[in-house]
XYZ file of N, CA, C and O in Angstrom:
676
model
N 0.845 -1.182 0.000
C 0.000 0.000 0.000
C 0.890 1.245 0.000
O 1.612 1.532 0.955
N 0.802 1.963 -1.114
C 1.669 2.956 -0.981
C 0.259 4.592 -0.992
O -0.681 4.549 -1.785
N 0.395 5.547 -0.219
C -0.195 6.407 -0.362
C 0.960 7.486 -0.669
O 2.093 7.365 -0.203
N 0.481 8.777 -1.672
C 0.503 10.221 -1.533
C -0.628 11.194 -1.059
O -1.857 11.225 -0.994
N 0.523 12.020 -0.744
C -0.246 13.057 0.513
C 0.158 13.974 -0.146
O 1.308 14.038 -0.580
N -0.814 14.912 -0.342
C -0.367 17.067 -0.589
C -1.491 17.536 0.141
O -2.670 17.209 0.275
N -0.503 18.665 0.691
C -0.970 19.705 1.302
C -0.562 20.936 0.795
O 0.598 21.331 0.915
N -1.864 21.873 -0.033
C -1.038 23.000 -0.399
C -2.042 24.130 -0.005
O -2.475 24.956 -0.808
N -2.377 24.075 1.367
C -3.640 25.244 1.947
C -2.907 26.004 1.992
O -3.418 26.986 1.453
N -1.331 26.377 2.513
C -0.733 27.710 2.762
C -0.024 28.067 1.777
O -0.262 27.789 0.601
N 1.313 28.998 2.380
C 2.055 29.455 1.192
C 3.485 28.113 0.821
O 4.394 27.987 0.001
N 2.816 27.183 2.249
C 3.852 26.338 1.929
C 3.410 24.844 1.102
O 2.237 24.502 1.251
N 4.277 23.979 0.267
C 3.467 22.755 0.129
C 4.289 21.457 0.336
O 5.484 21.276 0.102
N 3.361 20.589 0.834
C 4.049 19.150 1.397
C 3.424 18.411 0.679
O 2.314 18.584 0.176
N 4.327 17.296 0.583
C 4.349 16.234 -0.444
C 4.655 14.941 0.560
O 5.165 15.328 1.612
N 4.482 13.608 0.497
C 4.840 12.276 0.983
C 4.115 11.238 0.543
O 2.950 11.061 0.185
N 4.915 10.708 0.637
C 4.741 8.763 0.211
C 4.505 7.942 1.348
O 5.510 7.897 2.057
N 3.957 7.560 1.600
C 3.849 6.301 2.684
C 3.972 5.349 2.490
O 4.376 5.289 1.329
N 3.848 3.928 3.092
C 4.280 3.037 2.534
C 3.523 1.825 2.956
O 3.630 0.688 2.497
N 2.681 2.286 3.977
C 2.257 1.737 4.500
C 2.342 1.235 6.323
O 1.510 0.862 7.151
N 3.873 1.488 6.323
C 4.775 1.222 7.180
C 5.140 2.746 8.033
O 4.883 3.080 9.189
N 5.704 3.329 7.141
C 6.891 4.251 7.301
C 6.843 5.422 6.208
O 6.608 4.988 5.080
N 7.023 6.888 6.295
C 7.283 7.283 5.091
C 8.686 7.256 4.161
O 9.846 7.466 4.517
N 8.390 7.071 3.438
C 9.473 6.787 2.198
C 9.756 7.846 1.676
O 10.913 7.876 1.257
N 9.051 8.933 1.490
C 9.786 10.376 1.273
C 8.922 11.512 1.397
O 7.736 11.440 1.078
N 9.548 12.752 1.926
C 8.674 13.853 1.892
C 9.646 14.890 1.544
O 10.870 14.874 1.412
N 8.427 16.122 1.393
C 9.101 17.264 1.311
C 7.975 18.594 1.391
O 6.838 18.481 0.935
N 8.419 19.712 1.966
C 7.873 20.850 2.019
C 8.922 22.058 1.838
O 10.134 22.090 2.047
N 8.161 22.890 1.444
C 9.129 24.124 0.406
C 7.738 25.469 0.818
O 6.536 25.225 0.715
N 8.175 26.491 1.160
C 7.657 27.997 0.953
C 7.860 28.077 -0.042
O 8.985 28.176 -0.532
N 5.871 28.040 -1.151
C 5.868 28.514 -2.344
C 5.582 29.430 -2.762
O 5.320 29.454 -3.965
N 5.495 30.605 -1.991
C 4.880 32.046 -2.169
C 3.695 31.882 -3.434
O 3.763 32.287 -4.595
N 3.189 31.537 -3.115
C 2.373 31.229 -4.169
C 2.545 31.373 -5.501
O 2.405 32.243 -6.361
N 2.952 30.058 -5.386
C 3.616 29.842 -7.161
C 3.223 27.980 -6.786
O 4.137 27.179 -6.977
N 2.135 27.565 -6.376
C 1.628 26.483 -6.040
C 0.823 26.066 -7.610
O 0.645 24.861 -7.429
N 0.423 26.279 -8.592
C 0.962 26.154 -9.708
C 1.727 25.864 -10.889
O 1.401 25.338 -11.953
N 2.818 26.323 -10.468
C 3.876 25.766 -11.491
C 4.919 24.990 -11.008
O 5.886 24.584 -11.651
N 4.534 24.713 -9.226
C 5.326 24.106 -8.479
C 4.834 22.609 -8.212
O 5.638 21.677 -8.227
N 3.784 22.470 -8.023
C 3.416 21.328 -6.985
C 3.423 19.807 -8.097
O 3.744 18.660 -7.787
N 2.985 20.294 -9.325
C 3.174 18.883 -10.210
C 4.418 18.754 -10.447
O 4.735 17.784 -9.759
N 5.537 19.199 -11.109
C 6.821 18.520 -10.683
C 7.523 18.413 -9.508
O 8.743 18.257 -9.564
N 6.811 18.486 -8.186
C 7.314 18.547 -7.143
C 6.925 16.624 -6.957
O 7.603 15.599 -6.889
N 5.632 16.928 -6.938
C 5.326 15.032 -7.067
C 5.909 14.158 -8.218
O 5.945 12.945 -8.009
N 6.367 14.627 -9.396
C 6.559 13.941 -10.180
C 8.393 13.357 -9.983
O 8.996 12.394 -10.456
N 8.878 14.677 -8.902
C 10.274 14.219 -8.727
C 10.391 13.137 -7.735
O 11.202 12.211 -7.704
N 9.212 13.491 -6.748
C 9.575 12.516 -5.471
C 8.798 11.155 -5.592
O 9.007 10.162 -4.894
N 7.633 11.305 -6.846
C 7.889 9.963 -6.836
C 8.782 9.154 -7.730
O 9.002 7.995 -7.379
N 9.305 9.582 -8.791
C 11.046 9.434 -9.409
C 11.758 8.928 -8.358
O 12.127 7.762 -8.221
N 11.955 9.942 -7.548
C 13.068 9.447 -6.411
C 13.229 8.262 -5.346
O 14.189 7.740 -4.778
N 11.577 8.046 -5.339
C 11.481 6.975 -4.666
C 11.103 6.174 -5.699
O 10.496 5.246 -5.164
N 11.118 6.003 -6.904
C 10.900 4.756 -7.373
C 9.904 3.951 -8.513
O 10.090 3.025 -9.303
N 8.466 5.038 -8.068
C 7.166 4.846 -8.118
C 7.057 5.966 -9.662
O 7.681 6.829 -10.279
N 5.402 4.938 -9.668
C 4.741 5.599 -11.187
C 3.571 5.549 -10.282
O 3.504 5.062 -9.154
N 2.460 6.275 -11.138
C 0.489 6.364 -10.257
C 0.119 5.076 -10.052
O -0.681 4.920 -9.130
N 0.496 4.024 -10.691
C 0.536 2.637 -10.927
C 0.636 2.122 -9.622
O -0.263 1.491 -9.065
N 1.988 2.455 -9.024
C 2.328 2.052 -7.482
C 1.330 2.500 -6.613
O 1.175 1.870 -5.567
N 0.321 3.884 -6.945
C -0.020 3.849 -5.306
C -1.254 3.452 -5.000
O -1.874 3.388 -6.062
N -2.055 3.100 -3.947
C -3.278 2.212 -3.631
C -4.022 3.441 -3.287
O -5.175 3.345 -3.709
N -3.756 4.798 -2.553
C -4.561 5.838 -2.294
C -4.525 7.562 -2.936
O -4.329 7.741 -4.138
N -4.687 8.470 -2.202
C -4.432 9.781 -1.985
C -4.716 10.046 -1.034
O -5.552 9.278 -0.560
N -4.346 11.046 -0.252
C -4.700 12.431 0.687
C -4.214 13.469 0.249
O -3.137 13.736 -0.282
N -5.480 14.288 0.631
C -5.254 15.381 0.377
C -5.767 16.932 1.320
O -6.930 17.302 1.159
N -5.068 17.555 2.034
C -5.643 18.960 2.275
C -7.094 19.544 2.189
O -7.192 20.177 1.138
N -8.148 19.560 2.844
C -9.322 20.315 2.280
C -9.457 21.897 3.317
O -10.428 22.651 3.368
N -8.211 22.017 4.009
C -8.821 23.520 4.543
C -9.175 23.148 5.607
O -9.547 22.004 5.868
N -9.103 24.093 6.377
C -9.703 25.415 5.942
C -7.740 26.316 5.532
O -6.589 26.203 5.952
N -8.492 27.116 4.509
C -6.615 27.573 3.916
C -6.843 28.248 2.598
O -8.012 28.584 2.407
N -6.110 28.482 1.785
C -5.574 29.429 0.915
C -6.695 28.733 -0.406
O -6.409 27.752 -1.092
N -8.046 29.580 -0.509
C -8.707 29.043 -1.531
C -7.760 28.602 -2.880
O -7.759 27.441 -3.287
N -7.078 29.514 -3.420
C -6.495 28.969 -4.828
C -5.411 28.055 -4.763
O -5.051 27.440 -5.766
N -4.571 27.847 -3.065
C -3.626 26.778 -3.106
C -4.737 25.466 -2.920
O -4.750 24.691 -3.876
N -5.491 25.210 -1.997
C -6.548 24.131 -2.051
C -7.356 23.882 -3.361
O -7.917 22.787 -3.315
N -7.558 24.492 -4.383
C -8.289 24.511 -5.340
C -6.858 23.483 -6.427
O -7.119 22.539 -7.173
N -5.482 24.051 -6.175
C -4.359 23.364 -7.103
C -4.114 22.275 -6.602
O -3.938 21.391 -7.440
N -3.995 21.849 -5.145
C -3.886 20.328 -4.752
C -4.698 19.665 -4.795
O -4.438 18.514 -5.146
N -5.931 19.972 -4.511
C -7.336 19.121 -4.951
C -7.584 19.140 -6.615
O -8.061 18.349 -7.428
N -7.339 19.699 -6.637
C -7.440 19.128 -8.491
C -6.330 18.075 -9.049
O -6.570 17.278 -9.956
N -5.010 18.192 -8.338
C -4.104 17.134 -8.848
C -4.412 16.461 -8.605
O -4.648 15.614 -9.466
N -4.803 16.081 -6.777
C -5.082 14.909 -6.208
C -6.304 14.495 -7.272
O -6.161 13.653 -8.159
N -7.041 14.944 -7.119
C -8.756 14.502 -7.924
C -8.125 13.944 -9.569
O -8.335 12.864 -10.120
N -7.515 14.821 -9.931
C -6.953 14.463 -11.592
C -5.988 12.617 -11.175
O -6.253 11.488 -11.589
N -5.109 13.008 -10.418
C -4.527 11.857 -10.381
C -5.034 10.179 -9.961
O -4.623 9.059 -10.267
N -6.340 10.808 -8.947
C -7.018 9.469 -8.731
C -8.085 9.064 -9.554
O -8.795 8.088 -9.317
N -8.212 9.916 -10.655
C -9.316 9.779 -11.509
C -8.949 8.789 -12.470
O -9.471 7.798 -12.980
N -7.606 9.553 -12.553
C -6.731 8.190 -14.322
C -6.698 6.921 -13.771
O -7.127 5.923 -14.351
N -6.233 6.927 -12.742
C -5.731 5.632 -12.072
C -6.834 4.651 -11.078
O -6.421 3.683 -10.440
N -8.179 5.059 -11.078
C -9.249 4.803 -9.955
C -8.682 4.659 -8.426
O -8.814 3.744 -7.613
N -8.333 5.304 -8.386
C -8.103 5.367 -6.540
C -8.174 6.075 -5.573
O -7.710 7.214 -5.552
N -8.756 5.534 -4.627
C -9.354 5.794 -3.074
C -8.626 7.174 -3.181
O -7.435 7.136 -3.488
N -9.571 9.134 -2.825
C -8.599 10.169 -2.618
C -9.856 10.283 -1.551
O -11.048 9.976 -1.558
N -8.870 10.932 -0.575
C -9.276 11.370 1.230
C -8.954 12.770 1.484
O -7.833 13.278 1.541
N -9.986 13.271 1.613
C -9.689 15.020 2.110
C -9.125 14.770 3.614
O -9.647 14.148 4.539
N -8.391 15.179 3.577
C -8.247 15.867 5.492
C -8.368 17.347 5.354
O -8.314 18.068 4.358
N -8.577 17.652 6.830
C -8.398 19.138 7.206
C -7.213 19.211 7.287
O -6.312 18.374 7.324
N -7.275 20.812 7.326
C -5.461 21.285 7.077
C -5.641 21.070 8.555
O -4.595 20.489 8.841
N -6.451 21.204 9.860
C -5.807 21.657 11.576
C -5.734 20.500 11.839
O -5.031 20.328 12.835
N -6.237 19.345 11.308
C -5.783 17.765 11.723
C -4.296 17.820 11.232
O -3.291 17.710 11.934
N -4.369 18.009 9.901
C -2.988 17.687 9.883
C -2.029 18.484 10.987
O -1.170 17.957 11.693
N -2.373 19.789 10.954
C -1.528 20.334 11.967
C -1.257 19.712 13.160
O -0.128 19.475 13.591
N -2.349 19.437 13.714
C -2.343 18.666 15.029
C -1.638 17.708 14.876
O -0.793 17.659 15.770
N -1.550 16.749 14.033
C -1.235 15.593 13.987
C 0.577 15.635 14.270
O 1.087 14.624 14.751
N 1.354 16.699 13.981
C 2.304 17.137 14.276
C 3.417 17.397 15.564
O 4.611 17.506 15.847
N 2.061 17.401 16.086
C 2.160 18.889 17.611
C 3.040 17.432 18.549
O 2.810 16.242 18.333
N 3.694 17.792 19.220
C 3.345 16.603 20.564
C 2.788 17.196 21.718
O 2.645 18.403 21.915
N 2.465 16.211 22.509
C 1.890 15.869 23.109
C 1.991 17.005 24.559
O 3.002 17.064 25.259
N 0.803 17.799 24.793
C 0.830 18.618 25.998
C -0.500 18.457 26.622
O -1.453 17.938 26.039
N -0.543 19.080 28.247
C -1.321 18.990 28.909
C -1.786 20.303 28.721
O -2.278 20.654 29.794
N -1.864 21.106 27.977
C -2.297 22.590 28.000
C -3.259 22.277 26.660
O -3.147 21.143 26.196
N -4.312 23.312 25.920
C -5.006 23.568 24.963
C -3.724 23.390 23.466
O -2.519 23.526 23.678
N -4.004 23.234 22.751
C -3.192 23.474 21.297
C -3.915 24.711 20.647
O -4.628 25.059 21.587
N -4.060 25.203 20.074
C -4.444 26.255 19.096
C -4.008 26.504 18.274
O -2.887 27.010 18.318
N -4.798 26.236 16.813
C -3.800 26.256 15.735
C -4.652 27.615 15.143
O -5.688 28.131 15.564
N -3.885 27.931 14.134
C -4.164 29.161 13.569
C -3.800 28.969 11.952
O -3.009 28.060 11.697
N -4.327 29.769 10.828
C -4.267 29.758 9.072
C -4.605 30.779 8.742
O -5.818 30.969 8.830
N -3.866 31.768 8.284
C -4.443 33.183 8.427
C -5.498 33.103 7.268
O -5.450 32.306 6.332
N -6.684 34.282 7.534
C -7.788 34.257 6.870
C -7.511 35.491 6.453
O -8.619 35.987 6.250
N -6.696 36.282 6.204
C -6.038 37.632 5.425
C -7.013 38.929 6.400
O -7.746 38.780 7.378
N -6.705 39.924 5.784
C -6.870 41.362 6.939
C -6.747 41.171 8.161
O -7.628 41.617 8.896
N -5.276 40.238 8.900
C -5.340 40.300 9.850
C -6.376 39.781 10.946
O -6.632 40.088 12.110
N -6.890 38.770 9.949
C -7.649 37.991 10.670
C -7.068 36.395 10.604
O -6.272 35.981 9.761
N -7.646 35.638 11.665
C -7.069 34.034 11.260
C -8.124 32.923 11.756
O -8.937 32.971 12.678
N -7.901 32.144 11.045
C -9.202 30.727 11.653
C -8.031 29.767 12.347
O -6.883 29.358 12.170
N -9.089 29.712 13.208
C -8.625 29.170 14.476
C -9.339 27.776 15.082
O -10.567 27.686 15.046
N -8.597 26.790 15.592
C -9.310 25.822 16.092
C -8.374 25.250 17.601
O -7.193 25.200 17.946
N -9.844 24.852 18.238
C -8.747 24.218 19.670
C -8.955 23.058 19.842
O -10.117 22.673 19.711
N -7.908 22.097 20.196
C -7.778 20.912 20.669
C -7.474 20.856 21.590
O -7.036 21.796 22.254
N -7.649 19.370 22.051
C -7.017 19.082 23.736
C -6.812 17.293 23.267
O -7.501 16.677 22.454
N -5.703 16.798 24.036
C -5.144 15.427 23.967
C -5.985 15.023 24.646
O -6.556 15.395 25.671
N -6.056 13.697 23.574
C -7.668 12.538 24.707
C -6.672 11.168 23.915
O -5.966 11.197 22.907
N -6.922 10.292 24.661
C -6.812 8.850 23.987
C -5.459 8.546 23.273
O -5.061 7.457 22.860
N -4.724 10.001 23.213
C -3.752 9.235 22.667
C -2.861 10.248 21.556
O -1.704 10.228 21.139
N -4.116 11.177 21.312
C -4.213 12.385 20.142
C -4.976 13.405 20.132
O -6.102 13.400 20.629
N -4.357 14.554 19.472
C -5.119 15.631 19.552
C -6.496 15.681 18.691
O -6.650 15.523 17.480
N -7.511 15.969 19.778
C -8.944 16.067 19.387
C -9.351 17.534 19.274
O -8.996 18.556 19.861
N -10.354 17.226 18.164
C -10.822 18.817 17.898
C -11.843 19.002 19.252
O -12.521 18.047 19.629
N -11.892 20.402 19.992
C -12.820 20.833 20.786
C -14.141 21.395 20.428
O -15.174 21.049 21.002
N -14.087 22.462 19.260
C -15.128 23.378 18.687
C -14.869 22.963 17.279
O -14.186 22.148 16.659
N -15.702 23.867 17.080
C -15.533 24.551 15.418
C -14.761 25.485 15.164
O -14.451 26.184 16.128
N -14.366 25.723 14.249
C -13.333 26.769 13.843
C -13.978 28.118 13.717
O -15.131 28.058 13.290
N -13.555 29.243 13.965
C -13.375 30.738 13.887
C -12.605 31.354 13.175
O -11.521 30.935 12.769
N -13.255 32.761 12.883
C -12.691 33.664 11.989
C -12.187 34.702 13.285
O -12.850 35.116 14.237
N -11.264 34.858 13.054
C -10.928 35.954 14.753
C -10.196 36.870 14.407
O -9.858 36.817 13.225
N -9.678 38.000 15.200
C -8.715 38.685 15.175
C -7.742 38.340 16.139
O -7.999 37.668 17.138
N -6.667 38.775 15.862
C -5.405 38.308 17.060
C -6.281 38.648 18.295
O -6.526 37.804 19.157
N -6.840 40.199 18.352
C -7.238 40.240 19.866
C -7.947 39.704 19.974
O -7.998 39.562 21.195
N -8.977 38.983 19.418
C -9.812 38.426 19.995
C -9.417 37.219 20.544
O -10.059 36.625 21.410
N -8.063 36.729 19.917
C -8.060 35.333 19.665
C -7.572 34.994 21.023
O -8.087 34.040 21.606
N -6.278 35.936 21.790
C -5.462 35.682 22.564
C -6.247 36.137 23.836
O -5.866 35.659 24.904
N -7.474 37.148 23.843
C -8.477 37.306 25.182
C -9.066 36.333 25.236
O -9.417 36.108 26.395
N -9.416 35.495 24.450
C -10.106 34.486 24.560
C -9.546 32.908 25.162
O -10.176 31.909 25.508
N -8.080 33.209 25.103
C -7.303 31.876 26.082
C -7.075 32.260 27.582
O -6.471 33.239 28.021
N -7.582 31.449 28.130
C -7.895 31.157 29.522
C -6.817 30.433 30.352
O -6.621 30.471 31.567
N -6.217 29.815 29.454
C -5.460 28.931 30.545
C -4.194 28.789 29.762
O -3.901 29.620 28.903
N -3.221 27.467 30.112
C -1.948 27.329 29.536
C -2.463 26.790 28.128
O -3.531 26.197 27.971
N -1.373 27.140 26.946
C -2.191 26.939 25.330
C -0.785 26.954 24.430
O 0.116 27.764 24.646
N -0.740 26.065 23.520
C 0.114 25.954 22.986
C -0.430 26.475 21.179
O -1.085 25.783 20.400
N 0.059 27.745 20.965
C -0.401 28.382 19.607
C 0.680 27.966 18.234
O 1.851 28.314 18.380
N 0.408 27.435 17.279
C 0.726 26.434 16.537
C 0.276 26.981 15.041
O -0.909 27.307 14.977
N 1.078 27.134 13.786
C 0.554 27.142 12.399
C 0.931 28.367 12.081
O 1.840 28.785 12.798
N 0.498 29.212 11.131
C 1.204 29.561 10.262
C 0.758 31.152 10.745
O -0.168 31.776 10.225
N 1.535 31.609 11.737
C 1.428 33.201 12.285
C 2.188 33.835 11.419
O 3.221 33.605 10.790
N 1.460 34.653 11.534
C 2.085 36.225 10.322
C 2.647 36.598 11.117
O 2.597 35.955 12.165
N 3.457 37.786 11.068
C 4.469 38.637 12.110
C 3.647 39.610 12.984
O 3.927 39.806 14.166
N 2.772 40.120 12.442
C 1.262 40.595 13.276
C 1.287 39.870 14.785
O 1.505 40.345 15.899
N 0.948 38.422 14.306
C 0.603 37.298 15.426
C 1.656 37.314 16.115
O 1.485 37.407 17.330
N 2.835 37.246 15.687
C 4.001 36.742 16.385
C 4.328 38.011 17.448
O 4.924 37.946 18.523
N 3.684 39.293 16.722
C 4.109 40.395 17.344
C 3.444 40.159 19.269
O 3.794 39.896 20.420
N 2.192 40.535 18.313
C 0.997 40.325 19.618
C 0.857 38.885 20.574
O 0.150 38.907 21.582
N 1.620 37.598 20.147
C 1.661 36.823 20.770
C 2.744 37.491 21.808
O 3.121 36.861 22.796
């Protein structure tokens, strides 16, 4: 079972192979948005490098957001184009799972953040249950101030802060 994974909600995009096992290769690059002329030979090298043709893989994943409408609109169309030729299983994730899925492991809130532009950002909170970070709410459109009056306790803030955020954090 080999899967590929893209994620191209931000300005950055990730790529990986799985294997079932283990990943077999990844990569992420700041594409200032040039997610476009970047992201199909970005897959076409790494799966070169590891080995593989569309032939090899049994799935997809892919990114659904919340994130950069026209970078989600270019990875979901490869993904969708690529599992279309080949008939195979493609899986949206959220971009804050994936984030989470990252984080380790704390006894405080997580809070991830994706900026939603004018200085605003969507926001989601988790808390570790079972093993992994679980979503708490639904996601928000916030402003920094709102975002940071609104944490109560110890919180670990996570994802892709503008210098705004970083300021006011």
């Amino acid at each position: 079972m080999t899967l590929l994974a893209i994620d191209t909600a931000t300005q950055f995009i990730s790529i990986a192979l799985h294997d079932g096992r283990q990943v077999m290769a990844e990569q992420t690059w700041r594409s200032e948005n040039h997610h476009t002329v970047e992201l199909a030979p970005a897959v076409r090298a790494i799966m070169d490098h590891a080995r593989l043709t569309p032939a090899d893989l049994s799935a997809l994943g892919v990114a659904v957001g919340p994130g950069s409408y026209t970078g989600l609109r270019i990875g979901v169309a490869l993904a969708k184009g690529i599992a279309a030729a080949h008939r195979l299983p493609l899986v949206g994730v959220s971009s804050f799972d994936i984030l989470a899925a990252g984080q380790p492991r704390s006894t405080g809130a997580l809070i991830l953040v994706l900026p939603a532009g004018r200085g605003r950002v969507v926001t989601a909170r988790y808390t570790w249950r079972k093993g992994a970070w679980k979503t708490r709410d639904e996601a928000e459109n916030v402003d920094w101030d709102a975002l940071l009056a609104s944490i109560d306790s110890a919180a670990t803030i996570s994802g892709e802060i503008s210098a705004e955020g970083q300021a006011k954090i």
